Amino acid sequence: MEIKKGIAVSPGVSIAKSLIIDSEDYRIPRRSVSPSQRITEIQRLRNAFGFAISELTRLGASIDQAEGGKIKDIFAVHLRFLRDRSLRKRITDYIHAQSVTAEYAVSTVLREIASHFAKVKDAYISERAADVYDIERRLLKQLLGRKREDVRHLTEEVVVVARELSPTQTAVFNKQFVKAMATDAGGRTSHTAIVARALGIPAVVALENLSEIVVGGDVVIVDGNRGIVVVNPDEDTIREYEQYSRDFVELEHRLDGLRQKPAVTRDGQRITLLGNIEFRDEAGLVLEKGGEGIGLYRTEFLYLNSPQEPTEQAHYEAYAETIRALGDRPVTIRTMDLGADKYTQSKRFVPEPNPFLGLRSIRFCLQNLPMFKTQLHAILRASVLGNVKIMFPLITNLQELKQAKTILRDVMEDLDDEGISYKRDLDVGIMIETPSAALTAASLSRDADFFSIGTNDLTQYTLAVDRGNELVSTLYSSADPAVLRLIRTVIQDARKAQIDVTICGEMAGEPEYVMLLLGMGFRTISLAPPMIPEIKQVIRSVTIEQCNQVARKVLGMSSERHIANYLRAAARKIIPEAF
Ligand code: PEP
Ligand code: MG
């Protein structure tokens, strides 16, 4: 049994066999074996070669020479490779010398050969690298067996273990079978973590070398509440966690009982709780958890979980379904925040040196006008169905906002020409996610109907700390005085301009921040739907006067550590059961 501590990013507890997802290029973690196990590994290698050869021979025989001559030739080349004794000897020697698993030896040796081929100037030879990768894949499929199954075609419950998972990979997880996830890399506000919460999959990140320790099929416990992962737990630990999991589900049910009760402080201040969603089917969850609308619809996920770029009609249908589910409650549709770690179908393989500072979000949209206009067209068309607002993300200056609004007006004119109706006076607001936007909030407020503060990015850009990088995760904190001062500036400027200001970063779903946020003046908060009941419970346990005191005290502090400790202690004093 081995216990690892990481960062808890999505609540809940699950126990299941592990499924290792390597990065998309099938890299296998190095795993050592004892000298006596080397014979077993070499036997596994022999079997894998044997299976791969018979599979290829069978496939080759089933292809008609006239129709599939070229494919038959490729199979013949692969078979020659697999029958080459010197190749097998090289891998066997590697297992002997390094005492590693057969899969690691296969992957290392074949990758060496492939990169050798790839460097040769002759096109015919360099193209052979692809054949070697194919052979690697075929052998690994045999060696890793069902545990190397494609995550999209699961048939049993698993805990997904990986070095790193992209939001795109996570977005297609089937939550019926993926019971939890655990990764070596990642941070609490990374988009992958956000997707895990959206899907309701317990998750722990920043587990250092977990993916090297776990072998496919090992039983793994993921405790997404406390950030703990247990590999190959003993019977007692399993029993203990099964009980803990039942208690947690019971607590969630109890909190769900708050659904019908208003989010009101003990001294009568009404707070509006909205939900953040990534997928259209979460709209129902927002209502189930007691949310009063949608404060952030991350529409870029329409691009991440489908193989093709969505058409205007696909956009429309997603928005229409969500708006209809919400009736006359507000639905704030954020235009796509693509780029950085969230790529489009066509841009997926174009790397940028600093993607979070690159062609992301509104910048991407302003450089890809047909795509942007397609989305705006669909949002406007759907706007007649309910209470829709449009929100532009990652605005860094006034010119960007004006440009985005000009495009919106162009699309409105197109709709007029087409005779299609839309809500002419819908609110158009912006996210405040950059220090530049926060510092120029007063001038931005003249062109925006509302502000929504995205503290995930605001924290990242203010502190120059990557929100998804576990190596600097201890430096990433929205309780930093610099971040809090920017938030205060935005609230003050919004008040002066008499426009609404809300918060939709992950900070809004953390119970210890509630008093501070209310004390700073927020009356509308948008958060991950599963967190709504817990945040409501905190709101119902405090008075605005207590919150004001907390905010006054915190805004006078100059150290993040003091602020974080103070907030935790203040919250624990008022609602000890939540902490
Ligand atoms: C934010 O940055 O706080 C935010 C809500 O946007 P996202 O998490 O999608 O970047
Ligand atoms: Mg953001």
Coordinates of C-alpha atoms and ligand atoms in Angstrom, one line a residue:
M1 CA 0.0 0.0 0.0
E2 CA 1.3 3.5 -0.8
I3 CA -0.2 6.8 0.2
K4 CA 0.3 10.0 -1.9
K5 CA -0.7 13.5 -1.0
G6 CA -1.6 16.0 -3.7
I7 CA -4.0 18.9 -4.3
A8 CA -7.7 18.1 -4.0
V9 CA -9.5 19.6 -7.0
S10 CA -12.8 17.8 -7.3
P11 CA -14.7 16.5 -4.2
G12 CA -15.8 12.9 -3.6
V13 CA -14.2 9.6 -2.9
S14 CA -13.9 6.6 -5.3
I15 CA -12.3 3.2 -5.2
A16 CA -11.6 1.3 -8.5
K17 CA -9.0 -0.4 -10.6
S18 CA -6.6 2.0 -12.3
L19 CA -6.5 2.8 -16.0
I20 CA -3.2 4.5 -17.0
I21 CA -3.6 7.0 -19.7
D22 CA -0.3 7.9 -21.3
S23 CA 0.1 11.1 -23.1
E24 CA -1.4 11.1 -26.5
D25 CA 1.8 9.8 -27.9
Y26 CA 1.8 6.6 -25.8
R27 CA 4.8 7.5 -23.6
I28 CA 5.2 4.8 -20.9
P29 CA 6.5 5.6 -17.5
R30 CA 9.7 4.0 -16.4
R31 CA 9.0 1.3 -13.9
S32 CA 11.8 -0.9 -12.4
V33 CA 11.5 -4.6 -11.6
S34 CA 13.6 -6.7 -9.3
P35 CA 16.3 -8.8 -11.0
S36 CA 14.3 -12.0 -10.5
Q37 CA 11.3 -10.4 -12.3
R38 CA 13.3 -9.8 -15.4
I39 CA 12.7 -13.3 -16.7
T40 CA 8.9 -12.7 -16.4
E41 CA 9.2 -9.5 -18.3
I42 CA 11.2 -11.2 -21.1
Q43 CA 8.6 -13.9 -21.3
R44 CA 5.9 -11.1 -21.6
L45 CA 7.9 -9.5 -24.3
R46 CA 8.1 -12.8 -26.2
N47 CA 4.4 -13.3 -25.9
A48 CA 3.7 -9.8 -27.1
F49 CA 5.8 -10.3 -30.2
G50 CA 4.1 -13.6 -30.8
F51 CA 0.6 -12.1 -30.6
A52 CA 1.5 -9.1 -32.7
I53 CA 2.9 -11.4 -35.5
S54 CA -0.2 -13.6 -35.6
E55 CA -2.4 -10.5 -35.5
L56 CA -0.6 -8.9 -38.4
T57 CA -0.5 -12.2 -40.4
R58 CA -4.2 -12.7 -39.9
L59 CA -5.0 -9.1 -40.9
G60 CA -2.7 -9.4 -44.0
A61 CA -4.5 -12.6 -45.1
S62 CA -7.9 -11.0 -44.8
I63 CA -7.1 -8.1 -47.2
D64 CA -7.7 -8.6 -50.9
Q65 CA -4.5 -8.0 -52.9
A66 CA -6.3 -6.1 -55.7
E67 CA -8.0 -3.7 -53.4
G68 CA -5.6 -3.4 -50.5
G69 CA -2.3 -4.1 -52.1
K70 CA -0.6 -1.0 -50.4
I71 CA -1.9 -1.9 -46.9
K72 CA -0.7 -5.5 -47.5
D73 CA 2.8 -4.1 -48.3
I74 CA 2.8 -2.1 -45.1
F75 CA 1.8 -5.1 -43.0
A76 CA 4.6 -7.1 -44.7
V77 CA 7.1 -4.4 -43.7
H78 CA 5.8 -4.5 -40.1
L79 CA 6.1 -8.2 -40.0
R80 CA 9.7 -8.1 -41.2
F81 CA 10.5 -5.7 -38.3
L82 CA 8.7 -7.9 -35.8
R83 CA 10.5 -11.1 -37.0
D84 CA 13.9 -9.3 -36.9
R85 CA 15.8 -11.2 -34.2
S86 CA 18.3 -8.3 -33.6
L87 CA 15.4 -6.0 -32.6
R88 CA 14.0 -8.5 -30.1
K89 CA 17.5 -9.0 -28.7
R90 CA 18.0 -5.3 -28.3
I91 CA 14.9 -5.0 -26.2
T92 CA 15.7 -8.1 -24.2
D93 CA 19.2 -6.7 -23.4
Y94 CA 17.6 -3.5 -22.3
I95 CA 15.4 -5.3 -19.8
H96 CA 18.4 -7.2 -18.5
A97 CA 20.6 -4.1 -18.2
Q98 CA 18.1 -1.7 -16.8
S99 CA 15.7 -4.0 -14.8
V100 CA 12.6 -2.4 -16.3
T101 CA 9.2 -3.6 -17.5
A102 CA 8.8 -5.0 -21.0
E103 CA 6.5 -2.1 -22.0
Y104 CA 9.1 0.5 -20.9
A105 CA 11.9 -1.3 -22.8
V106 CA 9.7 -1.6 -25.9
S107 CA 8.8 2.0 -25.8
T108 CA 12.3 3.2 -25.2
V109 CA 14.1 1.1 -27.8
L110 CA 11.5 1.6 -30.5
R111 CA 11.4 5.3 -29.9
E112 CA 15.2 5.5 -30.3
I113 CA 15.0 3.7 -33.6
A114 CA 12.1 5.9 -34.8
S115 CA 13.9 9.1 -33.9
H116 CA 16.9 7.8 -35.7
F117 CA 14.9 7.2 -38.8
A118 CA 13.1 10.6 -38.5
K119 CA 16.5 12.5 -38.6
V120 CA 17.6 10.9 -41.9
K121 CA 17.4 13.4 -44.8
D122 CA 16.1 10.8 -47.3
A123 CA 12.3 11.1 -47.3
Y124 CA 11.7 7.3 -47.8
I125 CA 13.7 6.4 -44.7
S126 CA 12.5 9.2 -42.5
E127 CA 8.9 8.2 -43.2
R128 CA 9.7 4.7 -41.8
A129 CA 9.6 6.4 -38.4
A130 CA 5.8 6.2 -38.6
D131 CA 6.0 2.4 -39.1
V132 CA 8.1 2.0 -36.1
Y133 CA 5.6 4.0 -33.9
D134 CA 2.9 1.8 -35.3
I135 CA 4.8 -1.3 -34.3
E136 CA 5.4 0.1 -30.8
R137 CA 1.7 0.7 -30.5
R138 CA 0.8 -2.8 -31.5
L139 CA 3.3 -4.3 -29.0
L140 CA 2.1 -2.0 -26.2
K141 CA -1.5 -2.9 -26.9
Q142 CA -0.5 -6.5 -26.2
L143 CA 1.6 -5.7 -23.2
L144 CA -0.8 -3.4 -21.5
G145 CA -3.8 -5.4 -22.5
R146 CA -7.3 -4.1 -21.6
K147 CA -5.8 -1.7 -19.2
R148 CA -4.5 0.3 -22.1
E149 CA -8.0 0.5 -23.5
D150 CA -9.2 3.7 -25.1
V151 CA -10.9 5.7 -22.4
R152 CA -13.8 6.4 -24.8
H153 CA -14.8 2.8 -24.9
L154 CA -14.7 1.7 -21.3
T155 CA -16.8 -1.2 -20.1
E156 CA -15.9 -1.2 -16.4
E157 CA -15.4 1.4 -13.7
V158 CA -11.9 2.8 -13.5
V159 CA -9.8 5.4 -11.8
V160 CA -7.9 7.3 -14.5
V161 CA -4.2 7.8 -13.7
A162 CA -2.0 10.0 -15.9
R163 CA 1.0 12.2 -15.8
E164 CA -1.1 15.0 -17.2
L165 CA -4.6 15.4 -18.7
S166 CA -5.7 18.1 -21.1
P167 CA -9.1 19.7 -20.8
T168 CA -9.9 18.1 -24.2
Q169 CA -9.0 14.6 -23.0
T170 CA -11.0 15.1 -19.8
A171 CA -14.1 16.6 -21.6
V172 CA -14.8 13.2 -23.3
F173 CA -14.7 11.1 -20.1
N174 CA -17.8 9.0 -19.6
K175 CA -18.6 9.6 -15.9
Q176 CA -20.5 6.3 -15.7
F177 CA -17.2 4.5 -15.9
V178 CA -14.5 7.1 -15.0
K179 CA -15.0 7.1 -11.2
A180 CA -12.0 9.3 -10.3
M181 CA -8.9 10.8 -11.8
A182 CA -5.4 11.4 -10.4
T183 CA -2.5 13.1 -12.1
D184 CA 1.1 13.9 -11.5
A185 CA 0.7 17.4 -12.8
G186 CA -1.9 20.1 -12.5
G187 CA -3.3 22.9 -10.3
R188 CA -6.6 23.6 -8.5
T189 CA -7.9 26.2 -11.1
S190 CA -6.6 24.5 -14.2
H191 CA -9.2 23.9 -16.8
T192 CA -8.8 20.1 -16.4
A193 CA -9.7 20.5 -12.8
I194 CA -12.7 22.6 -13.7
V195 CA -13.9 19.9 -16.1
A196 CA -13.5 17.2 -13.4
R197 CA -15.7 19.3 -11.1
A198 CA -18.2 19.9 -13.9
L199 CA -18.5 16.1 -14.5
G200 CA -18.6 15.4 -10.8
I201 CA -15.6 13.1 -11.0
P202 CA -13.5 13.2 -7.8
A203 CA -9.9 14.3 -8.6
V204 CA -6.5 14.9 -7.1
V205 CA -3.6 16.5 -9.0
A206 CA 0.0 17.4 -8.3
L207 CA 0.9 13.8 -7.2
E208 CA 4.5 14.0 -8.3
N209 CA 5.3 10.5 -9.7
L210 CA 2.0 8.7 -9.2
S211 CA 1.8 7.5 -12.8
E212 CA 5.2 5.8 -12.4
I213 CA 4.1 4.0 -9.3
V214 CA 0.7 2.7 -10.4
V215 CA 0.4 -0.2 -12.8
G216 CA -2.7 -0.6 -14.9
G217 CA -5.2 -2.7 -12.9
D218 CA -3.9 -1.7 -9.4
V219 CA -6.7 -0.8 -7.0
V220 CA -6.6 2.9 -6.3
I221 CA -8.5 5.1 -3.8
V222 CA -8.9 8.8 -4.8
D223 CA -10.0 11.1 -2.0
G224 CA -10.9 14.3 -3.7
N225 CA -11.8 16.0 -0.4
R226 CA -8.5 15.7 1.3
G227 CA -6.2 15.4 -1.8
I228 CA -5.1 11.8 -0.9
V229 CA -4.5 8.8 -3.2
V230 CA -3.9 5.3 -1.9
V231 CA -2.4 2.7 -4.2
N232 CA -3.1 -0.9 -3.5
P233 CA -4.9 -0.3 -0.2
D234 CA -5.2 -3.0 2.4
E235 CA -8.6 -4.4 3.5
D236 CA -8.9 -2.1 6.5
T237 CA -8.2 1.0 4.5
I238 CA -10.7 0.0 1.8
R239 CA -13.4 -0.5 4.5
E240 CA -12.5 2.8 6.2
Y241 CA -12.8 4.7 2.8
E242 CA -16.1 2.9 1.9
Q243 CA -17.5 4.2 5.2
Y244 CA -16.1 7.7 4.6
S245 CA -17.5 7.7 1.1
R246 CA -21.0 6.8 2.4
D247 CA -20.8 9.6 5.0
F248 CA -19.8 12.1 2.3
V249 CA -22.7 11.1 0.1
E250 CA -25.0 11.5 3.1
L251 CA -23.6 15.0 3.9
E252 CA -24.2 16.0 0.2
H253 CA -27.8 14.8 0.4
R254 CA -28.3 16.8 3.6
L255 CA -26.9 19.9 2.0
D256 CA -29.1 19.4 -1.0
G257 CA -32.0 19.8 1.4
L258 CA -31.1 23.6 1.3
R259 CA -32.2 23.7 -2.3
Q260 CA -35.5 25.4 -1.6
K261 CA -34.1 27.8 1.0
P262 CA -32.9 31.2 0.0
A263 CA -29.3 32.3 0.1
V264 CA -29.8 34.9 2.7
T265 CA -27.5 36.0 5.5
R266 CA -28.7 35.9 9.1
D267 CA -29.3 39.7 9.0
G268 CA -31.4 39.4 5.9
Q269 CA -29.1 40.2 3.0
R270 CA -30.2 38.3 -0.1
I271 CA -27.3 36.9 -2.2
T272 CA -27.8 35.5 -5.7
L273 CA -26.0 32.2 -6.4
L274 CA -25.5 31.4 -10.1
G275 CA -23.8 28.3 -11.7
N276 CA -20.7 28.0 -13.9
I277 CA -21.2 25.5 -16.7
E278 CA -19.1 23.9 -19.4
F279 CA -21.6 21.5 -21.0
R280 CA -25.2 22.1 -21.8
D281 CA -26.4 19.2 -19.7
E282 CA -25.2 20.9 -16.6
A283 CA -28.0 23.4 -16.8
G284 CA -30.3 20.9 -15.0
L285 CA -27.6 20.4 -12.3
V286 CA -27.5 24.2 -11.6
L287 CA -31.2 24.1 -10.8
E288 CA -31.0 20.9 -8.9
K289 CA -28.4 22.4 -6.6
G290 CA -30.4 25.5 -6.1
G291 CA -28.7 27.9 -8.5
E292 CA -30.8 30.9 -9.8
G293 CA -29.2 31.2 -13.2
I294 CA -26.0 30.7 -15.1
G295 CA -23.3 33.3 -14.5
L296 CA -20.7 31.7 -16.8
Y297 CA -21.2 29.4 -19.7
R298 CA -17.8 28.3 -20.9
T299 CA -18.8 27.8 -24.5
E300 CA -15.4 26.8 -25.8
F301 CA -16.1 23.3 -24.6
L302 CA -18.3 23.0 -27.7
Y303 CA -15.1 22.8 -29.6
L304 CA -13.3 20.5 -27.2
N305 CA -15.6 17.6 -27.0
S306 CA -16.5 17.1 -30.7
P307 CA -14.3 16.0 -33.5
Q308 CA -15.5 18.7 -35.9
E309 CA -15.8 22.4 -35.4
P310 CA -19.4 23.2 -34.4
T311 CA -21.7 24.7 -37.0
E312 CA -23.8 27.8 -36.3
Q313 CA -26.8 25.4 -35.8
A314 CA -24.8 23.3 -33.3
H315 CA -24.0 26.5 -31.3
Y316 CA -27.6 27.5 -31.5
E317 CA -28.9 24.2 -30.3
A318 CA -26.6 24.1 -27.3
Y319 CA -27.6 27.6 -26.2
A320 CA -31.3 27.1 -26.9
E321 CA -31.4 24.0 -24.8
T322 CA -29.6 25.7 -21.9
I323 CA -31.8 28.8 -22.1
R324 CA -35.0 26.8 -22.3
A325 CA -33.9 24.8 -19.2
L326 CA -33.4 28.0 -17.3
G327 CA -36.8 29.6 -18.2
D328 CA -36.6 33.3 -17.5
R329 CA -33.5 33.1 -15.2
P330 CA -30.3 34.8 -16.5
V331 CA -27.9 32.9 -18.7
T332 CA -24.6 34.6 -19.3
I333 CA -22.9 33.2 -22.4
R334 CA -19.2 33.8 -22.5
T335 CA -17.9 33.9 -26.0
M336 CA -15.3 31.2 -26.6
D337 CA -12.1 31.3 -24.6
L338 CA -10.0 29.2 -27.0
G339 CA -6.2 29.1 -27.1
A340 CA -3.7 28.5 -24.2
D341 CA -4.7 25.0 -23.0
K342 CA -7.9 24.9 -25.0
Y343 CA -7.4 24.4 -28.7
T344 CA -9.8 24.3 -31.6
Q345 CA -10.0 21.3 -34.0
S346 CA -7.9 23.1 -36.6
K347 CA -5.4 24.8 -34.3
R348 CA -4.7 21.8 -32.0
F349 CA -1.2 21.2 -33.3
V350 CA 0.2 24.7 -33.6
P351 CA 2.3 25.3 -30.6
E352 CA 3.0 28.8 -29.1
P353 CA 6.0 29.5 -26.8
N354 CA 3.8 31.1 -24.1
P355 CA 0.3 30.1 -24.9
F356 CA -1.3 31.7 -21.8
L357 CA 0.2 35.0 -23.0
G358 CA -0.5 34.3 -26.7
L359 CA -3.4 34.1 -29.1
R360 CA -6.0 33.3 -26.5
S361 CA -9.7 34.1 -25.9
I362 CA -11.0 37.4 -27.3
R363 CA -7.6 37.9 -29.1
F364 CA -8.2 34.6 -30.9
C365 CA -11.8 35.6 -31.8
L366 CA -10.7 39.0 -33.1
Q367 CA -8.3 37.3 -35.4
N368 CA -10.7 34.6 -36.5
L369 CA -13.7 36.7 -37.4
P370 CA -15.8 34.1 -39.3
M371 CA -15.7 31.8 -36.3
F372 CA -16.5 34.6 -33.9
K373 CA -19.4 35.8 -36.0
T374 CA -20.8 32.3 -36.3
Q375 CA -20.9 32.1 -32.5
L376 CA -22.4 35.6 -32.1
H377 CA -25.0 34.9 -34.8
A378 CA -26.1 31.8 -32.8
I379 CA -26.2 33.5 -29.4
L380 CA -28.3 36.4 -30.8
R381 CA -30.6 34.0 -32.5
A382 CA -31.1 32.1 -29.2
S383 CA -31.4 35.4 -27.2
V384 CA -35.2 35.6 -27.9
L385 CA -35.7 32.4 -25.9
G386 CA -34.9 33.8 -22.5
N387 CA -32.8 36.1 -20.4
V388 CA -29.5 36.0 -22.2
K389 CA -26.4 38.1 -21.6
I390 CA -23.2 38.1 -23.6
M391 CA -19.8 38.2 -21.9
F392 CA -16.4 38.8 -23.6
P393 CA -13.4 37.0 -21.9
L394 CA -9.8 38.2 -21.3
I395 CA -10.3 41.8 -22.3
T396 CA -7.1 43.7 -21.7
N397 CA -7.9 47.1 -23.1
L398 CA -10.7 49.4 -24.2
Q399 CA -9.9 49.0 -27.9
E400 CA -10.5 45.2 -27.7
L401 CA -13.9 45.7 -26.1
K402 CA -14.9 48.3 -28.6
Q403 CA -13.8 46.0 -31.5
A404 CA -15.7 43.1 -30.0
K405 CA -18.8 45.3 -29.7
T406 CA -18.4 46.5 -33.3
I407 CA -18.4 42.9 -34.5
L408 CA -21.4 42.2 -32.4
R409 CA -23.2 45.1 -34.0
D410 CA -22.2 43.9 -37.5
V411 CA -23.7 40.5 -36.7
M412 CA -26.9 42.2 -35.5
E413 CA -27.1 44.0 -38.8
D414 CA -26.7 40.7 -40.6
L415 CA -29.6 39.3 -38.6
D416 CA -31.7 42.4 -39.5
D417 CA -30.9 41.8 -43.2
E418 CA -31.9 38.1 -42.8
G419 CA -35.1 39.1 -41.0
I420 CA -34.2 37.1 -37.9
S421 CA -35.3 38.4 -34.6
Y422 CA -33.0 38.8 -31.6
K423 CA -33.0 40.7 -28.3
R424 CA -31.7 44.1 -29.2
D425 CA -31.1 45.4 -25.8
L426 CA -29.3 42.4 -24.3
D427 CA -26.6 43.1 -21.7
V428 CA -23.0 42.9 -23.0
G429 CA -20.4 42.6 -20.3
I430 CA -16.8 41.6 -19.8
M431 CA -14.7 39.4 -17.7
I432 CA -12.1 41.1 -15.6
E433 CA -9.2 38.6 -15.7
T434 CA -6.1 40.7 -16.3
P435 CA -4.5 43.3 -14.1
S436 CA -4.8 45.8 -17.0
A437 CA -8.5 45.3 -17.2
A438 CA -8.8 45.7 -13.4
L439 CA -6.7 48.9 -13.4
T440 CA -8.7 50.4 -16.2
A441 CA -12.1 49.2 -15.0
A442 CA -13.4 52.8 -14.7
S443 CA -12.9 53.4 -18.4
L444 CA -14.1 49.9 -19.4
S445 CA -17.2 50.4 -17.4
R446 CA -18.4 53.1 -19.9
D447 CA -18.7 50.4 -22.5
A448 CA -19.7 47.4 -20.5
D449 CA -23.1 46.6 -19.0
F450 CA -21.5 44.4 -16.3
F451 CA -18.3 43.0 -15.0
S452 CA -17.6 39.5 -13.9
I453 CA -14.3 39.0 -12.1
G454 CA -12.5 35.8 -13.3
T455 CA -10.1 35.3 -10.4
N456 CA -8.6 32.1 -11.8
D457 CA -6.8 34.1 -14.5
L458 CA -6.6 37.4 -12.6
T459 CA -4.6 35.5 -9.9
Q460 CA -2.4 33.8 -12.6
Y461 CA -1.6 37.1 -14.4
T462 CA -1.2 39.2 -11.3
L463 CA 1.2 36.9 -9.6
A464 CA 2.8 35.6 -12.8
V465 CA 2.1 32.0 -11.6
D466 CA 0.8 29.4 -14.1
R467 CA -2.6 28.2 -12.7
G468 CA -2.0 24.7 -13.9
N469 CA 1.6 24.2 -12.9
E470 CA 2.1 22.1 -9.8
L471 CA 5.7 23.3 -9.4
V472 CA 4.5 26.7 -8.4
S473 CA 1.1 25.8 -6.9
T474 CA 2.1 27.1 -3.5
L475 CA 2.6 30.5 -5.0
Y476 CA -0.8 30.6 -6.6
S477 CA -3.4 32.2 -4.2
S478 CA -6.3 34.4 -4.7
A479 CA -5.8 35.5 -1.1
D480 CA -2.7 37.4 -2.2
P481 CA -3.0 41.1 -1.2
A482 CA -2.2 42.2 -4.8
V483 CA -5.2 40.2 -6.2
L484 CA -7.5 41.4 -3.4
R485 CA -6.6 45.0 -4.1
L486 CA -7.4 44.6 -7.8
I487 CA -10.7 43.1 -6.9
R488 CA -11.5 46.0 -4.6
T489 CA -10.7 48.5 -7.3
V490 CA -13.0 46.7 -9.8
I491 CA -15.9 46.7 -7.3
Q492 CA -15.4 50.4 -6.5
D493 CA -15.3 51.4 -10.2
A494 CA -18.3 49.2 -11.0
R495 CA -20.2 50.9 -8.2
K496 CA -19.3 54.4 -9.4
A497 CA -20.4 53.5 -12.9
Q498 CA -23.6 51.8 -11.4
I499 CA -23.0 48.6 -13.3
D500 CA -23.3 45.0 -11.8
V501 CA -20.2 43.3 -10.7
T502 CA -20.1 39.5 -10.0
I503 CA -17.3 37.0 -9.4
C504 CA -17.1 33.7 -11.3
G505 CA -13.5 32.4 -10.6
E506 CA -13.1 29.2 -8.5
M507 CA -12.5 31.4 -5.5
A508 CA -16.3 31.9 -5.4
G509 CA -16.8 28.2 -4.6
E510 CA -14.3 28.0 -1.7
P511 CA -16.2 28.2 1.6
E512 CA -13.4 30.1 3.4
Y513 CA -13.6 33.1 1.0
V514 CA -17.4 33.6 1.3
M515 CA -17.2 36.1 4.2
L516 CA -14.5 38.1 2.5
L517 CA -16.4 38.3 -0.8
L518 CA -19.6 39.4 0.9
G519 CA -17.7 41.9 3.0
M520 CA -16.0 43.3 -0.1
G521 CA -19.5 43.9 -1.6
F522 CA -20.4 41.0 -3.9
R523 CA -24.1 40.3 -3.9
T524 CA -24.0 37.9 -6.9
I525 CA -21.6 34.9 -7.1
S526 CA -21.2 32.3 -9.8
L527 CA -19.7 29.0 -9.0
A528 CA -19.4 25.3 -9.9
P529 CA -22.9 23.9 -9.3
P530 CA -21.8 21.1 -6.9
M531 CA -20.5 23.7 -4.5
I532 CA -23.7 25.8 -4.4
P533 CA -25.3 24.1 -1.3
E534 CA -22.1 24.4 0.8
I535 CA -21.7 28.0 -0.1
K536 CA -25.3 28.7 0.6
Q537 CA -24.9 27.1 4.0
V538 CA -22.0 29.4 4.8
I539 CA -24.1 32.5 3.7
R540 CA -27.0 31.4 5.9
S541 CA -24.7 31.2 8.9
V542 CA -23.1 34.7 8.8
T543 CA -24.2 38.3 9.1
I544 CA -23.1 41.0 6.7
E545 CA -21.7 42.9 9.7
Q546 CA -19.4 39.9 10.4
C547 CA -18.4 39.8 6.7
N548 CA -17.6 43.6 6.6
Q549 CA -15.4 43.2 9.6
V550 CA -13.5 40.3 8.0
A551 CA -13.0 42.3 4.8
R552 CA -11.8 45.4 6.6
K553 CA -9.3 43.3 8.6
V554 CA -8.1 41.4 5.5
L555 CA -7.7 44.4 3.3
G556 CA -5.4 45.9 5.9
M557 CA -3.1 42.8 5.8
S558 CA 0.0 42.6 3.7
S559 CA 0.8 38.9 3.7
E560 CA -1.0 36.1 1.8
R561 CA -0.2 33.6 4.6
H562 CA -1.8 35.8 7.3
I563 CA -4.8 36.4 5.1
A564 CA -5.3 32.7 4.3
N565 CA -4.9 31.7 8.0
Y566 CA -7.2 34.5 9.2
L567 CA -9.9 33.6 6.7
R568 CA -9.8 29.9 7.6
A569 CA -10.0 30.7 11.3
A570 CA -12.8 33.2 10.9
A571 CA -14.9 30.7 8.9
R572 CA -14.1 27.9 11.4
K573 CA -15.3 30.0 14.3
I574 CA -18.7 30.6 12.6
I575 CA -19.3 27.3 11.0
P576 CA -17.0 24.7 12.6
E577 CA -18.8 21.8 10.9
A578 CA -17.8 23.0 7.4
F579 CA -14.0 23.0 8.0
Ligands
PEP1 C1 -11.4 32.8 -14.6 O1 -10.4 33.0 -15.2 O2 -11.5 33.0 -13.4 C2 -12.6 32.2 -15.3 C3 -13.7 32.1 -14.7 O3 -12.4 31.8 -16.5 P1 -11.7 30.4 -16.9 O4 -11.5 29.6 -15.6 O5 -12.5 29.6 -17.9 O6 -10.3 30.8 -17.5
MG2 MG -10.4 32.9 -17.4

